[in-house]
Coordinates of C-alpha atoms in Angstrom, one line a residue:
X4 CA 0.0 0.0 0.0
X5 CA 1.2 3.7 -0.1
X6 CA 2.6 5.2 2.7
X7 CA 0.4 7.7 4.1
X8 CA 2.8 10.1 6.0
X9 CA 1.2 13.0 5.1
X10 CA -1.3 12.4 7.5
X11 CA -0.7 15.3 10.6
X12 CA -2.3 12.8 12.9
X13 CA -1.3 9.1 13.6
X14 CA -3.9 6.9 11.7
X15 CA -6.1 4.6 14.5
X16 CA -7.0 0.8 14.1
X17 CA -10.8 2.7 13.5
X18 CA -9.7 5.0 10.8
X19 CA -7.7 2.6 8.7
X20 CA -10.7 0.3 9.3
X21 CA -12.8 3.3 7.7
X22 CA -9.9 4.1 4.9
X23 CA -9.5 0.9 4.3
X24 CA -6.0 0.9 4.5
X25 CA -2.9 -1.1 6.8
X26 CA -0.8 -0.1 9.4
X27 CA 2.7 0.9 7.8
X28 CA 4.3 -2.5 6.9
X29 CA 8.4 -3.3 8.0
X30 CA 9.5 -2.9 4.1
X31 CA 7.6 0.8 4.2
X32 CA 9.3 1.4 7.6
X33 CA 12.7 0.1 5.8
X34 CA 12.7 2.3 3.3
X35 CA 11.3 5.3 5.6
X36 CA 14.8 4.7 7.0
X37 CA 16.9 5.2 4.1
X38 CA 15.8 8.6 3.7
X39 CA 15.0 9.5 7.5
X40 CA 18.5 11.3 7.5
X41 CA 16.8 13.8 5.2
X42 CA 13.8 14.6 6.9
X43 CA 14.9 17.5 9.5
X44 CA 12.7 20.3 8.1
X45 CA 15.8 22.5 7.3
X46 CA 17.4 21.2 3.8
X47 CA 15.9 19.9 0.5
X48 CA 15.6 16.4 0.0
X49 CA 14.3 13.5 -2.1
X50 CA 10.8 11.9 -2.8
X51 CA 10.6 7.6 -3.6
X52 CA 7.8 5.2 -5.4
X53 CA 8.2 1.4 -5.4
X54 CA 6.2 -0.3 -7.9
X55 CA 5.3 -4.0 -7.7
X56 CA 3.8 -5.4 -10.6
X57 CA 3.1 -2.5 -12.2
X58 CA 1.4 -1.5 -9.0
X59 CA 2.5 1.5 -6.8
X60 CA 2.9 -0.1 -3.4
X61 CA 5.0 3.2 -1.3
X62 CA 5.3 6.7 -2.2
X63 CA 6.7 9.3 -0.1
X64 CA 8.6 12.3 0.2
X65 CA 11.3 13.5 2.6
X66 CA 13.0 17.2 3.0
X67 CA 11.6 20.6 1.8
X68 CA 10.7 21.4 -1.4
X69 CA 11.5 24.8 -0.5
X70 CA 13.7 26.4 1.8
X71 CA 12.4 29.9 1.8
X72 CA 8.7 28.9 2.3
X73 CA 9.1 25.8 4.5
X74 CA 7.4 23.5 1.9
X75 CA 7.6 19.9 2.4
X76 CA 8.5 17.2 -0.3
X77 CA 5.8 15.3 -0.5
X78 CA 4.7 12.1 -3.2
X79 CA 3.3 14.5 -5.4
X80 CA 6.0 17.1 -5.9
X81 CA 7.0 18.0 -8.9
X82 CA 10.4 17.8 -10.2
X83 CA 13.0 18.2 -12.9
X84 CA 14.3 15.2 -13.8
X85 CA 17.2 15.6 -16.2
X86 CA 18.0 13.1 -18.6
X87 CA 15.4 10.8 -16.9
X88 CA 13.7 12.3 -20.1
X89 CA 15.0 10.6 -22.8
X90 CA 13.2 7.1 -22.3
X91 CA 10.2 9.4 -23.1
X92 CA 11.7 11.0 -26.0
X93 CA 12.4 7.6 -27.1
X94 CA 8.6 6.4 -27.0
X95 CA 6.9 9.5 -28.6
X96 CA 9.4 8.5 -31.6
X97 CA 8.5 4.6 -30.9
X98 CA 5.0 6.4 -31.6
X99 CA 5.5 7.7 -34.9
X100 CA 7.0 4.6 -35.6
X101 CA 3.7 2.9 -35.1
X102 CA 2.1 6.0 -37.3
X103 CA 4.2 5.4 -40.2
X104 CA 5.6 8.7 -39.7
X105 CA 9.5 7.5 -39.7
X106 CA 11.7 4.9 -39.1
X107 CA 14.7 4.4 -37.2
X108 CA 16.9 4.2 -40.1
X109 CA 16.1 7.3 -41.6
X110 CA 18.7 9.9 -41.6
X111 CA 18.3 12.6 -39.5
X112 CA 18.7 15.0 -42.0
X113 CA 15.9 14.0 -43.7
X114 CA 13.5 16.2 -41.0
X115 CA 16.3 18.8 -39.3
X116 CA 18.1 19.3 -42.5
X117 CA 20.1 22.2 -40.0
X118 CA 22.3 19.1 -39.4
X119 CA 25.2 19.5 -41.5
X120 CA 26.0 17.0 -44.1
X121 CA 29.1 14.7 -42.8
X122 CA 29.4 12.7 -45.9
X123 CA 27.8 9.6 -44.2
X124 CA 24.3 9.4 -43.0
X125 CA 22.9 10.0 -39.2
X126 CA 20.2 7.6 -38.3
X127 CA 18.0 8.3 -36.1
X128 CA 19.1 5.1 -34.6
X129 CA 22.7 6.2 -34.1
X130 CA 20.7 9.1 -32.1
X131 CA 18.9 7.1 -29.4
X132 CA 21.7 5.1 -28.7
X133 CA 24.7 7.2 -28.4
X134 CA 26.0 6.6 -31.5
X135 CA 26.1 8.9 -34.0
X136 CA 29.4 10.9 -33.2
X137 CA 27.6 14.3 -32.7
X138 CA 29.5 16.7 -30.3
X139 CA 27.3 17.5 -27.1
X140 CA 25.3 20.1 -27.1
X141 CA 26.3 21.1 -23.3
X142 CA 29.6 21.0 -23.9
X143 CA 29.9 22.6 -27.1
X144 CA 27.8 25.8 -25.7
X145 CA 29.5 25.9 -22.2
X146 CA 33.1 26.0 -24.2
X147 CA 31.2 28.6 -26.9
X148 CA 30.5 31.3 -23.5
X149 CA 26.8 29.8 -22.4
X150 CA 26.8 30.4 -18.4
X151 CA 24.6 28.1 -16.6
X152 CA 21.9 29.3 -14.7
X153 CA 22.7 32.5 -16.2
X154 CA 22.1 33.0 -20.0
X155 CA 19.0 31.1 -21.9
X156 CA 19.4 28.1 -24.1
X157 CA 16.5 27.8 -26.7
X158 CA 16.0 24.8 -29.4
X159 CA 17.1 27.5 -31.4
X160 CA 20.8 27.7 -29.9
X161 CA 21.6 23.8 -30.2
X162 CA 20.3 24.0 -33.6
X163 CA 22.8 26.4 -34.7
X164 CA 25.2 25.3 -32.9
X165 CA 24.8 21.8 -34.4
X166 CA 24.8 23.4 -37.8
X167 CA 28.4 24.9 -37.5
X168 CA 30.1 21.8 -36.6
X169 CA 32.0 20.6 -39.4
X170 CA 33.0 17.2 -38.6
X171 CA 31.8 14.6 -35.8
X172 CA 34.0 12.9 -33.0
X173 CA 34.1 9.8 -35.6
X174 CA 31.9 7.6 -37.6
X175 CA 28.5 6.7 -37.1
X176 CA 28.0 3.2 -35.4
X177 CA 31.9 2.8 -34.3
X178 CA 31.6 3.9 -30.5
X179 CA 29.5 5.6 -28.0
X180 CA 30.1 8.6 -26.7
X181 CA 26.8 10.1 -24.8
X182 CA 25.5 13.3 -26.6
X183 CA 22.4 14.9 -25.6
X184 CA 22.1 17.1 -28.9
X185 CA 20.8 13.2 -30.3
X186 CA 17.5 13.5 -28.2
X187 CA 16.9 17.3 -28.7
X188 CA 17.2 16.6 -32.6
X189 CA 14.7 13.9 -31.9
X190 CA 12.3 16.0 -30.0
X191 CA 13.0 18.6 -33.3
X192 CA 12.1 15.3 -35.1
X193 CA 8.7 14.8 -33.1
X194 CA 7.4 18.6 -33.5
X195 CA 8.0 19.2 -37.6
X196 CA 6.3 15.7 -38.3
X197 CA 3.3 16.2 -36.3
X198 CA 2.8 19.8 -36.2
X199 CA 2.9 19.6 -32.4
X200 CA 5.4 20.5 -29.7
X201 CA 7.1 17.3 -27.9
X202 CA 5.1 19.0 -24.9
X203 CA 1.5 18.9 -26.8
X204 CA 2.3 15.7 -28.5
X205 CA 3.6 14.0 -25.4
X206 CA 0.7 15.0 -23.3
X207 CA -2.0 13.9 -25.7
X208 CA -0.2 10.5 -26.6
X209 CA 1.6 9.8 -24.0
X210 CA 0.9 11.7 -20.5
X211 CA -2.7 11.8 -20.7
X212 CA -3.6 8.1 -21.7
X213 CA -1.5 7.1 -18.5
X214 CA -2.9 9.8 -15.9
X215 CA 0.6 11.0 -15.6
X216 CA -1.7 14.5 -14.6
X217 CA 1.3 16.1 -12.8
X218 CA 3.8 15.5 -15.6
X219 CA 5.1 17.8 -18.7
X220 CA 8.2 18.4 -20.6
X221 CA 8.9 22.0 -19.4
X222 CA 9.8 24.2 -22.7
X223 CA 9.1 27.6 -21.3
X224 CA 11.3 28.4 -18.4
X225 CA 8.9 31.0 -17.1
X226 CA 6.4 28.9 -16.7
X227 CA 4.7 28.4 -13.1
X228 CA 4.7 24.8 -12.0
X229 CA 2.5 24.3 -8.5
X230 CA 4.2 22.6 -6.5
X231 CA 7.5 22.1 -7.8
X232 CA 10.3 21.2 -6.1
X233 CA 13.1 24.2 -6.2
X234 CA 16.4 23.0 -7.0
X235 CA 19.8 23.6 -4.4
X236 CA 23.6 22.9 -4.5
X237 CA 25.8 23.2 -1.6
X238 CA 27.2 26.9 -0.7
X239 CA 28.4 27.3 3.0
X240 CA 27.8 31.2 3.0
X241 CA 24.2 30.5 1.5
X242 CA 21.1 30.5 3.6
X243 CA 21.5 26.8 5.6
X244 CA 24.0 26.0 3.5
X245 CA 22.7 25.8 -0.3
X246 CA 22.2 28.1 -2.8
X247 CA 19.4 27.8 -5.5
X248 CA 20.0 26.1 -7.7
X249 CA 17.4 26.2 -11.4
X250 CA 18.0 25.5 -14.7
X251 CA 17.2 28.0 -16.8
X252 CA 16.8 26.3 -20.6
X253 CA 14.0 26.2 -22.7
X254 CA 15.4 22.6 -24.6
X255 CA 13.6 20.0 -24.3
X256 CA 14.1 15.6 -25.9
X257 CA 17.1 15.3 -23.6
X258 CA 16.3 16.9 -20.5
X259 CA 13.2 18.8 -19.0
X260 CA 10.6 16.4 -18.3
X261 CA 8.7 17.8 -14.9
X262 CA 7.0 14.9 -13.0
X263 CA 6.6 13.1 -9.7
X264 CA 7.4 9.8 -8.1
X265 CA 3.6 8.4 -8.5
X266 CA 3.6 9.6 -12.3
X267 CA 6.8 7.8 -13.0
X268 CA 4.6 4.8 -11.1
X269 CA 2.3 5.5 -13.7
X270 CA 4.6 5.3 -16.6
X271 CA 6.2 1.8 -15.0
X272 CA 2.5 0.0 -15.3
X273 CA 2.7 1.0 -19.3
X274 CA 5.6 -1.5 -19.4
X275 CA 3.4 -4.3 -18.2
X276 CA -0.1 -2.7 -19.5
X277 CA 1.4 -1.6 -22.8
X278 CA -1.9 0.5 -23.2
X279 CA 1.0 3.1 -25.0
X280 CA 2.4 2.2 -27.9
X281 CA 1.4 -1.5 -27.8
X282 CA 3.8 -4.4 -27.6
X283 CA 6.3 -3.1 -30.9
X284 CA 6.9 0.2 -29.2
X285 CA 7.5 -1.8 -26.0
X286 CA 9.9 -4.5 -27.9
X287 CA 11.5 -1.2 -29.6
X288 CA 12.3 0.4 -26.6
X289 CA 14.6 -1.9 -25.5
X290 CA 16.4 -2.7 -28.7
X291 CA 19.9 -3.0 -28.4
X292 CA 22.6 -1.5 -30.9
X293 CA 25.7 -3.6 -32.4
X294 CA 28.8 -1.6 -32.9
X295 CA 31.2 -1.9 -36.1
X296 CA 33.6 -3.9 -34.0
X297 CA 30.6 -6.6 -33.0
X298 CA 30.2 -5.5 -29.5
X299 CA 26.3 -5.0 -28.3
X300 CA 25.6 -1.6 -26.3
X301 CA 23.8 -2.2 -22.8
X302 CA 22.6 1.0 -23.7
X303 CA 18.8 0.7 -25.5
X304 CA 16.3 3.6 -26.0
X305 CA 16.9 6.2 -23.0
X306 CA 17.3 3.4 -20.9
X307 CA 20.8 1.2 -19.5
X308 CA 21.1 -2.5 -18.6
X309 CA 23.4 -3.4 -16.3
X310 CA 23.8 -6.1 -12.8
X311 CA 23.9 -4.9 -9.4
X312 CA 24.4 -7.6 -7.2
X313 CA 23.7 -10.4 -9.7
X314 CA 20.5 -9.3 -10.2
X315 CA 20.0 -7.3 -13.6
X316 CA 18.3 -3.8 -13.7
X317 CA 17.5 -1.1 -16.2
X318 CA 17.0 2.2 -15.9
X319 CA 18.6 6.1 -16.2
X320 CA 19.6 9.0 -14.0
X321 CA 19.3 12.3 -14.5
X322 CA 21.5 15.7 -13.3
X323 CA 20.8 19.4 -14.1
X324 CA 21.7 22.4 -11.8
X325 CA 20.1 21.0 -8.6
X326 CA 18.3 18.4 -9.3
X327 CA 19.4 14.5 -9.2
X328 CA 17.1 11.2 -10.1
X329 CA 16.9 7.9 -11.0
X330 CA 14.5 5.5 -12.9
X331 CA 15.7 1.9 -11.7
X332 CA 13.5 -1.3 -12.9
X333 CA 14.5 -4.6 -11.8
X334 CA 12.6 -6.7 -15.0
X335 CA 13.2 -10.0 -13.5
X336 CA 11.8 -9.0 -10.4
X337 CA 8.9 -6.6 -11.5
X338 CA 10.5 -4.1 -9.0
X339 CA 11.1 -0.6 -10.1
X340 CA 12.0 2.3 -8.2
X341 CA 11.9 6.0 -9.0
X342 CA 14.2 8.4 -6.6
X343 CA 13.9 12.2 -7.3
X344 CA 15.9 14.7 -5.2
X345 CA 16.6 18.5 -5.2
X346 CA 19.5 19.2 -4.1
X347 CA 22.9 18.4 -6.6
X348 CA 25.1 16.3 -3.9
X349 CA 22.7 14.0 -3.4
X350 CA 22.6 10.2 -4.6
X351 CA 19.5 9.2 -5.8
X352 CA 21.3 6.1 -8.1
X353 CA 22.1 4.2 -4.8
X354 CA 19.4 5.3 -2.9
X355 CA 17.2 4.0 -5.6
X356 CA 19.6 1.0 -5.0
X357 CA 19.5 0.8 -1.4
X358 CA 15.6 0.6 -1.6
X359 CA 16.1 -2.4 -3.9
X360 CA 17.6 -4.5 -1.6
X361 CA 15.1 -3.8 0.8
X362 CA 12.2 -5.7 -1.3
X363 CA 15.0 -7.9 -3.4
X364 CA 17.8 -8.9 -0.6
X365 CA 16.9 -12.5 -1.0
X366 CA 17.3 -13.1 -4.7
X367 CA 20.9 -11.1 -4.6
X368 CA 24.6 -12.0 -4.2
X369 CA 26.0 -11.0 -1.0
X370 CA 27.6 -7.9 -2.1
X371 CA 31.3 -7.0 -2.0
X372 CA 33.1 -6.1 1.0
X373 CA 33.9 -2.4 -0.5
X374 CA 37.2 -2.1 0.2
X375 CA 40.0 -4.1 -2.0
X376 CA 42.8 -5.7 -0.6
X377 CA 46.0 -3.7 -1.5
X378 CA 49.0 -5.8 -3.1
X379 CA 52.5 -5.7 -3.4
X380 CA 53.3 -2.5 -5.2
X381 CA 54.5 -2.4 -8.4
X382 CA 58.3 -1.6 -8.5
X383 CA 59.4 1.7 -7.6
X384 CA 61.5 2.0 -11.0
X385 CA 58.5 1.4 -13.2
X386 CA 56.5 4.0 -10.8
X387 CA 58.3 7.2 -12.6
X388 CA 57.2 5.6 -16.2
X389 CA 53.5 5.7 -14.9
X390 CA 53.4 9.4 -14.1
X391 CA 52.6 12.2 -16.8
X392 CA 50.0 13.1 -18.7
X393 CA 47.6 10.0 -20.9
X394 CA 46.6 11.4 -24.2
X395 CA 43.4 10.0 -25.8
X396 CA 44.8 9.1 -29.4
X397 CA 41.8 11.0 -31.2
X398 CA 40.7 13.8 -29.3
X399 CA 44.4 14.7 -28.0
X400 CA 42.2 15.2 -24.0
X401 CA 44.6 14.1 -21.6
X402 CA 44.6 13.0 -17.9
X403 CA 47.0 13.3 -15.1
X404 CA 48.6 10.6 -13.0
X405 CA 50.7 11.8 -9.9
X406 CA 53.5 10.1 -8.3
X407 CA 53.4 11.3 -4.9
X408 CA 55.2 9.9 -2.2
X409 CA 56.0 6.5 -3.8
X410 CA 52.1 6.2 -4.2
X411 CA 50.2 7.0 -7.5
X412 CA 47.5 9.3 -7.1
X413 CA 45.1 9.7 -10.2
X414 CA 44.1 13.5 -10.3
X415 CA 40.8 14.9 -11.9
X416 CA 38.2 17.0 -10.1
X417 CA 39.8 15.8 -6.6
X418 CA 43.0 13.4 -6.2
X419 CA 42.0 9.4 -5.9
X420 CA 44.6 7.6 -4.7
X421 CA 45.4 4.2 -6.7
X422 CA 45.1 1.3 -5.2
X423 CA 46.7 -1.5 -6.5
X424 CA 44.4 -5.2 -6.8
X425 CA 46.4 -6.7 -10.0
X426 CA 49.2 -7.1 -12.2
X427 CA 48.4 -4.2 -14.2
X428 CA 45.0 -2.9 -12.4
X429 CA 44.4 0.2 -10.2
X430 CA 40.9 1.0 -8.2
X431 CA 40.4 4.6 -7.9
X432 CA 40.4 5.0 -3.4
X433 CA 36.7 5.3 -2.4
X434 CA 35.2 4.1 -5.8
X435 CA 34.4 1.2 -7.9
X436 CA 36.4 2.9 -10.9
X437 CA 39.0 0.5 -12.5
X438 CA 42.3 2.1 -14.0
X439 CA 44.6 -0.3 -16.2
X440 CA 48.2 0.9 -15.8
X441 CA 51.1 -1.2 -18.3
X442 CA 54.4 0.4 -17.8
X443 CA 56.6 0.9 -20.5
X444 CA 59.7 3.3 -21.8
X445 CA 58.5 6.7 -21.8
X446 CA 55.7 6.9 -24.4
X447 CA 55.0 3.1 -24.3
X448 CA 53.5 3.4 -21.1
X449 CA 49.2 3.0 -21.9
X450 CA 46.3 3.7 -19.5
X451 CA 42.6 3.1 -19.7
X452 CA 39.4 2.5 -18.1
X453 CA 38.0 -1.1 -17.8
X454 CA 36.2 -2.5 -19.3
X455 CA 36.4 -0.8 -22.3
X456 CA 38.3 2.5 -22.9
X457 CA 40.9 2.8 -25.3
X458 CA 44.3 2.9 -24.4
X459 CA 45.6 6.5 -23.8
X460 CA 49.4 7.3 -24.2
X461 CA 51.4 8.7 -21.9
X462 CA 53.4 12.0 -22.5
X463 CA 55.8 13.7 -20.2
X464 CA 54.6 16.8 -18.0
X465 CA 55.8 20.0 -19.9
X466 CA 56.6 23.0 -17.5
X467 CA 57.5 25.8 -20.4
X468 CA 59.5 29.3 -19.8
X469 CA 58.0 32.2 -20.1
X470 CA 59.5 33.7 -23.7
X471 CA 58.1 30.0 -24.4
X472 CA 54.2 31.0 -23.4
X473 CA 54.6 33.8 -25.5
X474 CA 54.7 32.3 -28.6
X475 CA 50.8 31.1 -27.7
X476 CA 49.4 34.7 -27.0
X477 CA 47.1 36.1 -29.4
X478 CA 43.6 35.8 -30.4
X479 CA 41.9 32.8 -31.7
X480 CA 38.1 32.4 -33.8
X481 CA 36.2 28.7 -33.9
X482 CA 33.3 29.4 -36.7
X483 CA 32.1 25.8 -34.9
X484 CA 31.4 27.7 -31.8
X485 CA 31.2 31.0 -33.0
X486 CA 33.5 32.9 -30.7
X487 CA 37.0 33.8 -29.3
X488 CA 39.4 33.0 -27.5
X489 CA 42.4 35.5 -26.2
X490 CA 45.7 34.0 -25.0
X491 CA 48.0 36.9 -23.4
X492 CA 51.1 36.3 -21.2
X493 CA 50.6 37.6 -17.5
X494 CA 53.0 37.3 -14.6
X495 CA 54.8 34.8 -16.6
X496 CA 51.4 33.0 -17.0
X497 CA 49.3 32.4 -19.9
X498 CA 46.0 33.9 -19.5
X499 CA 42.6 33.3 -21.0
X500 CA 40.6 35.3 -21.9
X501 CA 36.5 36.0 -23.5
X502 CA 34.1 37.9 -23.5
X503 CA 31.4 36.0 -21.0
X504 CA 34.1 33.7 -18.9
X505 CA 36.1 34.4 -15.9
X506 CA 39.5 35.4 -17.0
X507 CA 41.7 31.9 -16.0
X508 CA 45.1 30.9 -15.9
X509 CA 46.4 27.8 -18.7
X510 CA 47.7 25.1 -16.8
X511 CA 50.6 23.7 -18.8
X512 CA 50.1 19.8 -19.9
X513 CA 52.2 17.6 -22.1
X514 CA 53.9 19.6 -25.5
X515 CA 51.9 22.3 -26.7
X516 CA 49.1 21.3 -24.9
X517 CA 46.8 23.0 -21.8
X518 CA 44.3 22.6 -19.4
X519 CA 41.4 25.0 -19.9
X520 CA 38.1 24.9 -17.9
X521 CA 38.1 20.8 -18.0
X522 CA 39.3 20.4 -21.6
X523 CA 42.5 20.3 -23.7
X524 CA 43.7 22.7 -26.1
X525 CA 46.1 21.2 -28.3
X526 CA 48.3 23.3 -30.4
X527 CA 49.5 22.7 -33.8
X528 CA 53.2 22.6 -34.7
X529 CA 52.9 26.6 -36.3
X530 CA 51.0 27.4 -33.2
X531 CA 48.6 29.3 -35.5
X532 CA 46.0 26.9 -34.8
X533 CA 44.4 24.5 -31.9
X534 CA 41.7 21.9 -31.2
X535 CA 39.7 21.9 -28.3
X536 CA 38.2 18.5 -26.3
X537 CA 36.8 17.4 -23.7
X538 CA 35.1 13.5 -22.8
X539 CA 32.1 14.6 -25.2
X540 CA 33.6 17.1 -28.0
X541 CA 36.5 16.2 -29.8
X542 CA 38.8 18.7 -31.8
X543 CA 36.7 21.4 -32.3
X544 CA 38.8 23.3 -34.4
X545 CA 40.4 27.3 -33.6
X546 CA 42.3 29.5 -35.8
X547 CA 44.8 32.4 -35.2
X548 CA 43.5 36.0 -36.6
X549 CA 46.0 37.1 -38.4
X550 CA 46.8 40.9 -37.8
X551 CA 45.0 41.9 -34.6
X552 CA 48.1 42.4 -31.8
X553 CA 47.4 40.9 -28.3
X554 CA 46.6 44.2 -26.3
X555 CA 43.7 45.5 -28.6

């Protein structure tokens, strides 16, 4: 049964008699408790369905939906849920599919013809899986001067940003790389074939046939929403700690659903029901994608299928500005639950998780004991060959492995500490990351993720002088991005510089090569020209113009 904790007063044997309801049962209780932590009154917090069945069997909400108004999360909050969206994306296509309105293996230009032509076709296909080799729309506007929760970003703006880019990260079909412009062009794909926003058409095919009443994908950022959650990130000289939060985008395909944790129940029946779309959009839905090497994606239509605990699951998470969730089905099992939260530190992937075990414990494998037994180290001489920079061998983005006190330390946002549990395999300290390390001479020496990265090659750090920097200042134009970039020598520094970022200082890399704002720029031998990347765009391209001197 649903939890009924909105009640002010405690419910008698005589009224739940009258209601016809039950006391609160141990697995409600037990999952009560994996968000009770959250439920002081005075920060934001996260709101939980379990469906059994297709059935909603709990639903509640713990924290405040709003700080500044003391509002309470309740099962019925509203809330942004990120790339939660693009399973939904996925079905209003699976839709037209059924209409005879497209087909999977149409090319893309064929209805956003704004898509530049790369000399091999786009499918739609290569869209919903991650495929296609299309630079990310986030990434590609961040790098281009976009401020989050600060400057508007329209359908319009990934459109023409789209349209610039003259090449993809590679070939249709021969990797995935996750890229959110895919489902925005597919929502584009939705509204010039039917006439009707993804917002109109969703609600009439999709929303409305379900009574998913409280749900929408949010294309006007103005809009009111009762009863919506308000979004929060950590900021200790905020107002109890946070900080709003809100994105402020008016995109919609990838991101912007608005919905609650009994909708989302809702949605979860239609996989049983199949009242939606019938059993071919169902089947379609979780179609599976092989790559030109042979491998098959665990990756279907805006949905993932992995194992947690030998028990296999499906499902997606979301993350924009403040808000976190997660869609977790256990199809086996005919378990699914939906965590949504509001506050960007929070976890809702292994809360989601956590709750899972509660109604699943006995059909799972006792789970790991978390932390790995350290071996011996690897000798000290072949240490100094693992430090340095690891170059990906397209996109020329690099990482940095530390050697600090005789212990390699893998650095990115914060340092992890390696720890070593084979031959050749590192576990980043405090996750379940695993980092292959082969030493060799110099150059020879490989890293990559496992399972299955590529190898990246190692390069020595590069600490130039300053008459060195120099030869880098100037001003730079990317008609893919349509802006500049200024590089000017500082207090022996080379500065960045544009017209909507913070003014930053270039961390030197490998050769010719610097950190900027989370991606690499990668100079050409004449220096006149550089490529920019980052884990989703790869050398976008930046050229020196000619004649303008570096103080104008």
């Amino acid at each position: 049964m649903v939890s009924k904790r909105s009640y002010i007063l405690p419910l008698t044997v005589l009224s739940v008699f009258l209601l016809g309801c039950s006391p609160e049962s141990d697995l409600e209780i037990s999952v009560d408790g994996v968000f009770a932590h959250m439920d002081s009154g005075a920060e934001p917090g996260c709101a939980c369905s379990v469906n059994q069945n297709g059935e909603l069997v709990y639903s509640n909400g713990f924290g405040m939906a709003n700080l500044e108004y003391d509002v309470p999360i309740g099962h019925s909050t509203i809330f942004h849920v990120a790339s939660v969206s693009k399973q939904f994306t996925a079905m209003a296509i699976e839709l037209l599919v059924n209409d005879g309105l497209v087909s999977w293996d149409d090319d893309v230009r064929k209805y956003v013809p704004e898509v530049p032509d790369f000399g091999t076709p786009v499918t739609l296909r290569h869209l919903v899986h991650h495929v296609s080799g299309i630079r990310d729309q986030w990434n590609l506007l961040y790098m281009a001067g976009w401020r989050w929760e600060a400057d508007v970003v329209t359908q319009k703006d990934v459109l023409d940003i789209t349209s610039r880019q003259t090449s993809l990260n590679f070939e249709p079909g021969e990797r995935f790389l996750y890229s959110n412009t895919g489902y925005t062009l597919l929502a584009v794909v939705v509204e010039r074939q039917t006439g009707q926003s993804l917002r109109e058409f969703c609600r009439e095919r999709l929303f409305e046939p379900l009574g998913m009443s409280n749900t929408h994908f949010h294309d006007d950022h103005e809009m009111i929403v009762p009863n919506r959650a308000w979004g929060y990130a950590p900021d200790q000289e905020g107002y109890l700690g946070y900080r709003a939060s809100i994105p402020d985008f008016d995109v919609v395909g990838a991101t912007s659903l608005f919905t609650t944790v009994d909708d989302m129940s809702r949605w979860d029946k239609n996989f049983y029901t199949m009242e939606v779309g019938g059993e071919d959009a169902y089947n379609r839905l979780h179609d599976k994608i092989t790559l030109a090497n042979g491998d098959t994606l665990d990756y279907m239509h805006g949905l993932g299928e992995s194992e947690y605990r030998g028990v296999k699951m499906q499902g997606h998470g979301g993350a924009d500005a403040g808000y976190r969730s997660y869609f977790l089905r256990f199809p086996d099992h005919n378990l699914t639950v939906t965590v949504l939260c509001n506050f960007s530190s929070s976890n809702p992937g292994q809360l989601a998780q956590e709750v899972a075990e509660i109604y699943l414990e006995e059909y799972m494998e006792a789970p790991s004991e978390g932390e790995v037994a350290e071996i011996e180290s690897t000798p000290a001489g072949n240490l100094d060959n693992l430090a340095g920079f690891y170059v990906h061998p397209l996109s020329k983005a690099a990482y940095e492995i530390k050697l600090e006190n005789d212990t390699l330390v893998f650095q990115a946002d914060q340092p992890y500490k390696l720890i070593q549990t084979g031959e050749n395999e590192f576990v980043l300290d405090g996750t379940t990351t695993t980092l292959e390390l082969i030493a060799g001479d110099g150059s020879e020496s490989t890293a990559r993720f496992l399972p299955d990265d590529e190898p990246h090659y190692r390069k020595d750090s590069w600490t130039p002088e300053p008459k060195e920097l120099a030869e880098f200042e100037g001003r730079f134009y990317s008609s893919e991005l349509d802006t500049k970039y200024h590089f000017e020598l500082m207090d022996s520094s080379l500065m960045f510089h544009h017209r909507k970022k913070e003014s930053d200082t270039m961390q030197p890399l490998y050769q010719n090569a610097f950190r900027l704002d989370g991606a690499t720029v990668h100079f050409g031998e004449d220096l006149t020209t550089f490529t920019l990347s980052d884990e989703r765009i790869w050398n976008v391209k930046f050229e020196k113009i000619p004649g303008i001197a570096v103080n104008e």
